[in-house]
Amino acid sequence: MPRTGRIVVANYSHHLVHRGHNRDAVFLTDSDRWTYLDSIREFRRTLGLKIYGYCLMTNHVHLIVDPGADGAAIGRLMKRLAGRHTRRLNRLNSRTGTAWEGRFKSSPIDTDSYLLACSRYVDLNPVRAGVVSRPEDYAWSSFRALAGLSECDWLDPSPCYQALAGSPEAQQQRYREFVTSSVDESELCAIRNAVRRNQVTGSEGFVRQIEDRLKRTVSTRAQSGKRSRICGR
């Protein structure tokens, strides 16, 4: 199957996934994870990005990132994160070579239909993987901060998250309820397939909107056309 080129668009949120080389572990200790999060915090500031969600699994990471007006900032973010983390692992473990796959996956997200759903998808990754039974039991995702169970001073509230309720406390409560509610399997498949194939996550109307911006055809093969109207509900 030919490799699908990444789609990166300024002023849109993106679901990003980067996996370890040969699916090997990229986080060996909690110190590795803390250092990676510190790097996200630093590069968010220097690159002018917004970070709406994250999850650090043993051999891959999920991020939800809005690059703002400079879409190329996403590539710079992922290159800097991968490079710094590889150098750290190599130094501490007396190894050489890259720790990551050469290309991260990127899926622009339809804000109205899928942004909050993608946040839930990312925060539930440890539950789906059987690492924990509840999202609040996992220390390395954005769920605890978004649910008001811990603090993260660099995590940005997304437009859909803010639309959940009028106050931060109510937003936290609504997000907890949203994440722990049942998830339609078609929603999971749409999000998973879109990011695996470097396609957009959204409706056909959103696909046309991205095509108009990029002035080229965007593949939607095997992507679900079902909408998931969640933002602000």
PDB file of C-alpha atoms in Angstrom:
ATOM      1  CA  MET A   1       0.000   0.000   0.000  1.00  0.00           C
ATOM      2  CA  PRO A   2       1.494   3.415  -0.882  1.00  0.00           C
ATOM      3  CA  ARG A   3       2.308   5.648   2.030  1.00  0.00           C
ATOM      4  CA  THR A   4      -0.191   8.437   2.566  1.00  0.00           C
ATOM      5  CA  GLY A   5       1.292  11.887   3.028  1.00  0.00           C
ATOM      6  CA  ARG A   6       0.599  13.732   6.257  1.00  0.00           C
ATOM      7  CA  ILE A   7      -2.050  16.420   6.285  1.00  0.00           C
ATOM      8  CA  VAL A   8      -1.217  19.478   8.392  1.00  0.00           C
ATOM      9  CA  VAL A   9      -3.377  22.602   8.229  1.00  0.00           C
ATOM     10  CA  ALA A  10      -2.891  25.912  10.048  1.00  0.00           C
ATOM     11  CA  ASN A  11      -5.516  26.916  12.623  1.00  0.00           C
ATOM     12  CA  TYR A  12      -6.971  23.397  12.979  1.00  0.00           C
ATOM     13  CA  SER A  13      -6.548  20.897  15.791  1.00  0.00           C
ATOM     14  CA  HIS A  14      -4.667  17.709  14.921  1.00  0.00           C
ATOM     15  CA  HIS A  15      -4.562  14.242  16.427  1.00  0.00           C
ATOM     16  CA  LEU A  16      -0.911  13.156  16.365  1.00  0.00           C
ATOM     17  CA  VAL A  17       0.524   9.702  17.044  1.00  0.00           C
ATOM     18  CA  HIS A  18       4.225   8.812  17.177  1.00  0.00           C
ATOM     19  CA  ARG A  19       5.363   5.243  17.834  1.00  0.00           C
ATOM     20  CA  GLY A  20       8.628   3.761  18.950  1.00  0.00           C
ATOM     21  CA  HIS A  21      10.919   2.274  16.325  1.00  0.00           C
ATOM     22  CA  ASN A  22       9.774  -1.303  15.646  1.00  0.00           C
ATOM     23  CA  ARG A  23       7.102  -0.668  18.302  1.00  0.00           C
ATOM     24  CA  ASP A  24       9.820  -0.736  20.992  1.00  0.00           C
ATOM     25  CA  ALA A  25       9.336   1.032  24.319  1.00  0.00           C
ATOM     26  CA  VAL A  26      10.206   4.729  24.363  1.00  0.00           C
ATOM     27  CA  PHE A  27       9.364   5.306  28.036  1.00  0.00           C
ATOM     28  CA  LEU A  28      11.331   3.051  30.353  1.00  0.00           C
ATOM     29  CA  THR A  29      10.916   4.976  33.615  1.00  0.00           C
ATOM     30  CA  ASP A  30       8.700   7.658  35.122  1.00  0.00           C
ATOM     31  CA  SER A  31      11.651  10.018  34.770  1.00  0.00           C
ATOM     32  CA  ASP A  32      11.497   9.475  30.997  1.00  0.00           C
ATOM     33  CA  ARG A  33       7.829  10.472  31.045  1.00  0.00           C
ATOM     34  CA  TRP A  34       8.311  13.548  33.222  1.00  0.00           C
ATOM     35  CA  THR A  35      11.160  14.739  31.015  1.00  0.00           C
ATOM     36  CA  TYR A  36       9.062  14.293  27.868  1.00  0.00           C
ATOM     37  CA  LEU A  37       6.194  16.273  29.404  1.00  0.00           C
ATOM     38  CA  ASP A  38       8.622  19.022  30.404  1.00  0.00           C
ATOM     39  CA  SER A  39       9.748  19.173  26.775  1.00  0.00           C
ATOM     40  CA  ILE A  40       6.134  19.509  25.603  1.00  0.00           C
ATOM     41  CA  ARG A  41       5.686  22.382  28.026  1.00  0.00           C
ATOM     42  CA  GLU A  42       8.824  24.136  26.733  1.00  0.00           C
ATOM     43  CA  PHE A  43       8.121  23.663  23.023  1.00  0.00           C
ATOM     44  CA  ARG A  44       4.465  24.633  23.407  1.00  0.00           C
ATOM     45  CA  ARG A  45       5.683  28.028  24.590  1.00  0.00           C
ATOM     46  CA  THR A  46       8.538  28.546  22.131  1.00  0.00           C
ATOM     47  CA  LEU A  47       6.523  27.388  19.092  1.00  0.00           C
ATOM     48  CA  GLY A  48       3.270  29.116  20.034  1.00  0.00           C
ATOM     49  CA  LEU A  49       1.186  25.937  19.985  1.00  0.00           C
ATOM     50  CA  LYS A  50      -1.882  24.895  21.956  1.00  0.00           C
ATOM     51  CA  ILE A  51      -1.938  21.423  23.511  1.00  0.00           C
ATOM     52  CA  TYR A  52      -5.470  20.111  24.113  1.00  0.00           C
ATOM     53  CA  GLY A  53      -4.682  16.537  25.129  1.00  0.00           C
ATOM     54  CA  TYR A  54      -1.955  13.931  25.495  1.00  0.00           C
ATOM     55  CA  CYS A  55      -1.310  10.338  26.489  1.00  0.00           C
ATOM     56  CA  LEU A  56       2.095   8.725  26.973  1.00  0.00           C
ATOM     57  CA  MET A  57       1.932   4.963  26.493  1.00  0.00           C
ATOM     58  CA  THR A  58       4.942   2.681  26.846  1.00  0.00           C
ATOM     59  CA  ASN A  59       5.766   2.580  23.130  1.00  0.00           C
ATOM     60  CA  HIS A  60       3.873   5.530  21.638  1.00  0.00           C
ATOM     61  CA  VAL A  61       2.366   8.937  22.308  1.00  0.00           C
ATOM     62  CA  HIS A  62      -0.907  10.638  21.424  1.00  0.00           C
ATOM     63  CA  LEU A  63      -1.146  14.433  21.249  1.00  0.00           C
ATOM     64  CA  ILE A  64      -3.950  16.822  20.292  1.00  0.00           C
ATOM     65  CA  VAL A  65      -2.299  19.983  19.013  1.00  0.00           C
ATOM     66  CA  ASP A  66      -3.470  23.235  17.442  1.00  0.00           C
ATOM     67  CA  PRO A  67      -0.498  24.843  15.637  1.00  0.00           C
ATOM     68  CA  GLY A  68      -2.181  28.216  15.242  1.00  0.00           C
ATOM     69  CA  ALA A  69      -1.325  30.233  12.140  1.00  0.00           C
ATOM     70  CA  ASP A  70       1.862  28.285  11.406  1.00  0.00           C
ATOM     71  CA  GLY A  71       0.958  24.730  10.449  1.00  0.00           C
ATOM     72  CA  ALA A  72       4.652  23.854  10.099  1.00  0.00           C
ATOM     73  CA  ALA A  73       5.002  24.243  13.871  1.00  0.00           C
ATOM     74  CA  ILE A  74       3.581  20.726  14.259  1.00  0.00           C
ATOM     75  CA  GLY A  75       6.489  19.203  12.341  1.00  0.00           C
ATOM     76  CA  ARG A  76       8.964  21.257  14.355  1.00  0.00           C
ATOM     77  CA  LEU A  77       7.321  20.156  17.613  1.00  0.00           C
ATOM     78  CA  MET A  78       7.472  16.458  16.774  1.00  0.00           C
ATOM     79  CA  LYS A  79      11.026  16.665  15.452  1.00  0.00           C
ATOM     80  CA  ARG A  80      12.232  18.409  18.600  1.00  0.00           C
ATOM     81  CA  LEU A  81      10.405  16.042  20.929  1.00  0.00           C
ATOM     82  CA  ALA A  82      11.718  12.962  19.133  1.00  0.00           C
ATOM     83  CA  GLY A  83      15.259  14.259  18.862  1.00  0.00           C
ATOM     84  CA  ARG A  84      15.599  15.326  22.477  1.00  0.00           C
ATOM     85  CA  HIS A  85      14.018  12.132  23.800  1.00  0.00           C
ATOM     86  CA  THR A  86      16.181   9.913  21.580  1.00  0.00           C
ATOM     87  CA  ARG A  87      19.352  11.641  22.749  1.00  0.00           C
ATOM     88  CA  ARG A  88      18.299  11.169  26.371  1.00  0.00           C
ATOM     89  CA  LEU A  89      17.514   7.472  25.970  1.00  0.00           C
ATOM     90  CA  ASN A  90      20.736   6.843  24.074  1.00  0.00           C
ATOM     91  CA  ARG A  91      22.806   8.613  26.695  1.00  0.00           C
ATOM     92  CA  LEU A  92      21.203   6.877  29.681  1.00  0.00           C
ATOM     93  CA  ASN A  93      21.081   3.413  28.128  1.00  0.00           C
ATOM     94  CA  SER A  94      24.369   3.396  26.183  1.00  0.00           C
ATOM     95  CA  ARG A  95      22.665   2.915  22.857  1.00  0.00           C
ATOM     96  CA  THR A  96      22.628   4.492  19.406  1.00  0.00           C
ATOM     97  CA  GLY A  97      20.086   5.058  16.666  1.00  0.00           C
ATOM     98  CA  THR A  98      16.601   6.493  16.652  1.00  0.00           C
ATOM     99  CA  ALA A  99      13.989   5.675  19.272  1.00  0.00           C
ATOM    100  CA  TRP A 100      11.037   6.581  17.038  1.00  0.00           C
ATOM    101  CA  GLU A 101       9.442   5.685  13.748  1.00  0.00           C
ATOM    102  CA  GLY A 102      10.580   8.079  11.062  1.00  0.00           C
ATOM    103  CA  ARG A 103       7.155   9.588  10.460  1.00  0.00           C
ATOM    104  CA  PHE A 104       4.502  10.521  12.970  1.00  0.00           C
ATOM    105  CA  LYS A 105       0.821  10.267  12.046  1.00  0.00           C
ATOM    106  CA  SER A 106      -1.350  13.380  11.734  1.00  0.00           C
ATOM    107  CA  SER A 107      -5.116  13.790  11.393  1.00  0.00           C
ATOM    108  CA  PRO A 108      -6.762  17.252  11.259  1.00  0.00           C
ATOM    109  CA  ILE A 109      -9.914  17.233  13.397  1.00  0.00           C
ATOM    110  CA  ASP A 110     -13.373  18.601  12.630  1.00  0.00           C
ATOM    111  CA  THR A 111     -13.879  20.773  15.710  1.00  0.00           C
ATOM    112  CA  ASP A 112     -17.689  20.704  15.637  1.00  0.00           C
ATOM    113  CA  SER A 113     -17.955  16.936  15.240  1.00  0.00           C
ATOM    114  CA  TYR A 114     -14.893  15.219  16.643  1.00  0.00           C
ATOM    115  CA  LEU A 115     -12.566  17.352  18.766  1.00  0.00           C
ATOM    116  CA  LEU A 116     -14.054  16.356  22.110  1.00  0.00           C
ATOM    117  CA  ALA A 117     -14.420  12.768  20.907  1.00  0.00           C
ATOM    118  CA  CYS A 118     -10.721  12.693  20.014  1.00  0.00           C
ATOM    119  CA  SER A 119      -9.885  13.973  23.490  1.00  0.00           C
ATOM    120  CA  ARG A 120     -11.887  11.117  24.970  1.00  0.00           C
ATOM    121  CA  TYR A 121     -10.214   8.662  22.593  1.00  0.00           C
ATOM    122  CA  VAL A 122      -6.769   9.800  23.730  1.00  0.00           C
ATOM    123  CA  ASP A 123      -7.596   9.784  27.441  1.00  0.00           C
ATOM    124  CA  LEU A 124      -9.187   6.325  27.264  1.00  0.00           C
ATOM    125  CA  ASN A 125      -6.212   4.756  25.499  1.00  0.00           C
ATOM    126  CA  PRO A 126      -4.801   3.201  28.718  1.00  0.00           C
ATOM    127  CA  VAL A 127      -8.229   1.738  29.532  1.00  0.00           C
ATOM    128  CA  ARG A 128      -8.637   0.202  26.061  1.00  0.00           C
ATOM    129  CA  ALA A 129      -5.115  -1.228  26.375  1.00  0.00           C
ATOM    130  CA  GLY A 130      -5.969  -2.852  29.716  1.00  0.00           C
ATOM    131  CA  VAL A 131      -3.324  -0.892  31.622  1.00  0.00           C
ATOM    132  CA  VAL A 132      -5.900   0.574  34.033  1.00  0.00           C
ATOM    133  CA  SER A 133      -9.621   0.077  34.566  1.00  0.00           C
ATOM    134  CA  ARG A 134     -10.428   3.782  34.980  1.00  0.00           C
ATOM    135  CA  PRO A 135      -8.883   6.794  33.178  1.00  0.00           C
ATOM    136  CA  GLU A 136      -8.263   8.614  36.464  1.00  0.00           C
ATOM    137  CA  ASP A 137      -5.904   5.811  37.511  1.00  0.00           C
ATOM    138  CA  TYR A 138      -3.446   6.633  34.737  1.00  0.00           C
ATOM    139  CA  ALA A 139      -0.964   9.370  35.590  1.00  0.00           C
ATOM    140  CA  TRP A 140       0.348  10.020  32.081  1.00  0.00           C
ATOM    141  CA  SER A 141      -2.640  11.381  30.187  1.00  0.00           C
ATOM    142  CA  SER A 142      -4.549  14.659  30.109  1.00  0.00           C
ATOM    143  CA  PHE A 143      -7.641  13.141  31.745  1.00  0.00           C
ATOM    144  CA  ARG A 144      -6.791  13.959  35.354  1.00  0.00           C
ATOM    145  CA  ALA A 145      -6.138  17.625  34.542  1.00  0.00           C
ATOM    146  CA  LEU A 146      -9.244  17.999  32.363  1.00  0.00           C
ATOM    147  CA  ALA A 147     -11.356  16.249  35.002  1.00  0.00           C
ATOM    148  CA  GLY A 148     -10.089  18.559  37.774  1.00  0.00           C
ATOM    149  CA  LEU A 149      -8.190  15.819  39.604  1.00  0.00           C
ATOM    150  CA  SER A 150      -4.718  17.315  39.136  1.00  0.00           C
ATOM    151  CA  GLU A 151      -3.091  20.466  37.773  1.00  0.00           C
ATOM    152  CA  CYS A 152      -1.283  20.990  34.483  1.00  0.00           C
ATOM    153  CA  ASP A 153      -0.437  24.627  33.876  1.00  0.00           C
ATOM    154  CA  TRP A 154       0.469  24.145  30.195  1.00  0.00           C
ATOM    155  CA  LEU A 155      -2.578  22.150  29.056  1.00  0.00           C
ATOM    156  CA  ASP A 156      -4.988  24.317  27.061  1.00  0.00           C
ATOM    157  CA  PRO A 157      -8.794  23.936  27.298  1.00  0.00           C
ATOM    158  CA  SER A 158     -10.123  23.254  23.810  1.00  0.00           C
ATOM    159  CA  PRO A 159     -13.101  25.204  22.404  1.00  0.00           C
ATOM    160  CA  CYS A 160     -15.305  22.119  22.770  1.00  0.00           C
ATOM    161  CA  TYR A 161     -14.183  21.544  26.340  1.00  0.00           C
ATOM    162  CA  GLN A 162     -15.001  25.138  27.238  1.00  0.00           C
ATOM    163  CA  ALA A 163     -18.412  24.784  25.561  1.00  0.00           C
ATOM    164  CA  LEU A 164     -19.367  21.967  27.928  1.00  0.00           C
ATOM    165  CA  ALA A 165     -20.354  24.392  30.701  1.00  0.00           C
ATOM    166  CA  GLY A 166     -19.963  27.953  31.939  1.00  0.00           C
ATOM    167  CA  SER A 167     -17.439  27.466  34.752  1.00  0.00           C
ATOM    168  CA  PRO A 168     -14.191  25.457  35.037  1.00  0.00           C
ATOM    169  CA  GLU A 169     -15.672  23.290  37.792  1.00  0.00           C
ATOM    170  CA  ALA A 170     -18.736  22.455  35.707  1.00  0.00           C
ATOM    171  CA  GLN A 171     -16.562  21.789  32.638  1.00  0.00           C
ATOM    172  CA  GLN A 172     -14.519  19.318  34.664  1.00  0.00           C
ATOM    173  CA  GLN A 173     -17.631  17.524  35.864  1.00  0.00           C
ATOM    174  CA  ARG A 174     -19.147  17.364  32.382  1.00  0.00           C
ATOM    175  CA  TYR A 175     -15.894  16.052  30.944  1.00  0.00           C
ATOM    176  CA  ARG A 176     -15.710  13.303  33.553  1.00  0.00           C
ATOM    177  CA  GLU A 177     -19.248  12.274  32.662  1.00  0.00           C
ATOM    178  CA  PHE A 178     -18.522  12.440  28.945  1.00  0.00           C
ATOM    179  CA  VAL A 179     -15.384  10.291  29.074  1.00  0.00           C
ATOM    180  CA  THR A 180     -16.976   7.629  31.262  1.00  0.00           C
ATOM    181  CA  SER A 181     -20.150   7.393  29.157  1.00  0.00           C
ATOM    182  CA  SER A 182     -20.517   4.646  26.570  1.00  0.00           C
ATOM    183  CA  VAL A 183     -18.613   5.127  23.314  1.00  0.00           C
ATOM    184  CA  ASP A 184     -20.030   4.125  19.962  1.00  0.00           C
ATOM    185  CA  GLU A 185     -17.773   1.652  18.156  1.00  0.00           C
ATOM    186  CA  SER A 186     -18.148   3.554  14.879  1.00  0.00           C
ATOM    187  CA  GLU A 187     -16.707   6.646  16.560  1.00  0.00           C
ATOM    188  CA  LEU A 188     -13.668   4.679  17.746  1.00  0.00           C
ATOM    189  CA  CYS A 189     -13.137   3.231  14.287  1.00  0.00           C
ATOM    190  CA  ALA A 190     -13.451   6.614  12.567  1.00  0.00           C
ATOM    191  CA  ILE A 191     -10.861   8.230  14.849  1.00  0.00           C
ATOM    192  CA  ARG A 192      -8.489   5.259  14.810  1.00  0.00           C
ATOM    193  CA  ASN A 193      -8.593   4.793  11.034  1.00  0.00           C
ATOM    194  CA  ALA A 194      -8.222   8.489  10.297  1.00  0.00           C
ATOM    195  CA  VAL A 195      -5.020   8.910  12.268  1.00  0.00           C
ATOM    196  CA  ARG A 196      -3.544   5.592  11.100  1.00  0.00           C
ATOM    197  CA  ARG A 197      -4.061   6.608   7.464  1.00  0.00           C
ATOM    198  CA  ASN A 198      -3.122  10.292   7.851  1.00  0.00           C
ATOM    199  CA  GLN A 199      -6.670  11.253   6.883  1.00  0.00           C
ATOM    200  CA  VAL A 200      -8.928  13.917   8.344  1.00  0.00           C
ATOM    201  CA  THR A 201     -11.204  13.113  11.271  1.00  0.00           C
ATOM    202  CA  GLY A 202     -14.594  14.506  10.347  1.00  0.00           C
ATOM    203  CA  SER A 203     -17.561  14.655   8.030  1.00  0.00           C
ATOM    204  CA  GLU A 204     -17.529  14.840   4.239  1.00  0.00           C
ATOM    205  CA  GLY A 205     -18.229  18.541   4.532  1.00  0.00           C
ATOM    206  CA  PHE A 206     -15.089  18.933   6.613  1.00  0.00           C
ATOM    207  CA  VAL A 207     -13.100  16.985   4.030  1.00  0.00           C
ATOM    208  CA  ARG A 208     -14.218  19.431   1.349  1.00  0.00           C
ATOM    209  CA  GLN A 209     -13.303  22.328   3.630  1.00  0.00           C
ATOM    210  CA  ILE A 210      -9.759  20.964   4.037  1.00  0.00           C
ATOM    211  CA  GLU A 211      -9.492  20.330   0.291  1.00  0.00           C
ATOM    212  CA  ASP A 212     -10.440  23.958  -0.372  1.00  0.00           C
ATOM    213  CA  ARG A 213      -7.729  25.097   2.028  1.00  0.00           C
ATOM    214  CA  LEU A 214      -5.039  22.808   0.624  1.00  0.00           C
ATOM    215  CA  LYS A 215      -6.099  23.057  -3.043  1.00  0.00           C
ATOM    216  CA  ARG A 216      -5.800  19.297  -3.458  1.00  0.00           C
ATOM    217  CA  THR A 217      -7.804  16.104  -3.057  1.00  0.00           C
ATOM    218  CA  VAL A 218      -7.785  14.502   0.391  1.00  0.00           C
ATOM    219  CA  SER A 219      -8.238  10.747   0.582  1.00  0.00           C
ATOM    220  CA  THR A 220     -11.190   9.497   2.619  1.00  0.00           C
ATOM    221  CA  ARG A 221     -10.985   5.808   1.759  1.00  0.00           C
ATOM    222  CA  ALA A 222     -12.526   3.571   4.444  1.00  0.00           C
ATOM    223  CA  GLN A 223     -13.292   6.543   6.676  1.00  0.00           C
ATOM    224  CA  SER A 224     -16.632   6.543   8.464  1.00  0.00           C
ATOM    225  CA  GLY A 225     -19.089   9.170   7.261  1.00  0.00           C
ATOM    226  CA  LYS A 226     -21.072   9.081  10.484  1.00  0.00           C
ATOM    227  CA  ARG A 227     -21.115  12.314  12.407  1.00  0.00           C
ATOM    228  CA  SER A 228     -20.721  12.556  16.145  1.00  0.00           C
ATOM    229  CA  ARG A 229     -22.178  15.909  17.174  1.00  0.00           C
ATOM    230  CA  ILE A 230     -20.709  16.323  20.640  1.00  0.00           C
ATOM    231  CA  CYS A 231     -19.201  19.801  20.958  1.00  0.00           C
ATOM    232  CA  GLY A 232     -21.144  21.893  23.403  1.00  0.00           C
ATOM    233  CA  ARG A 233     -23.763  19.250  24.089  1.00  0.00           C
TER     234      ARG A 233
END
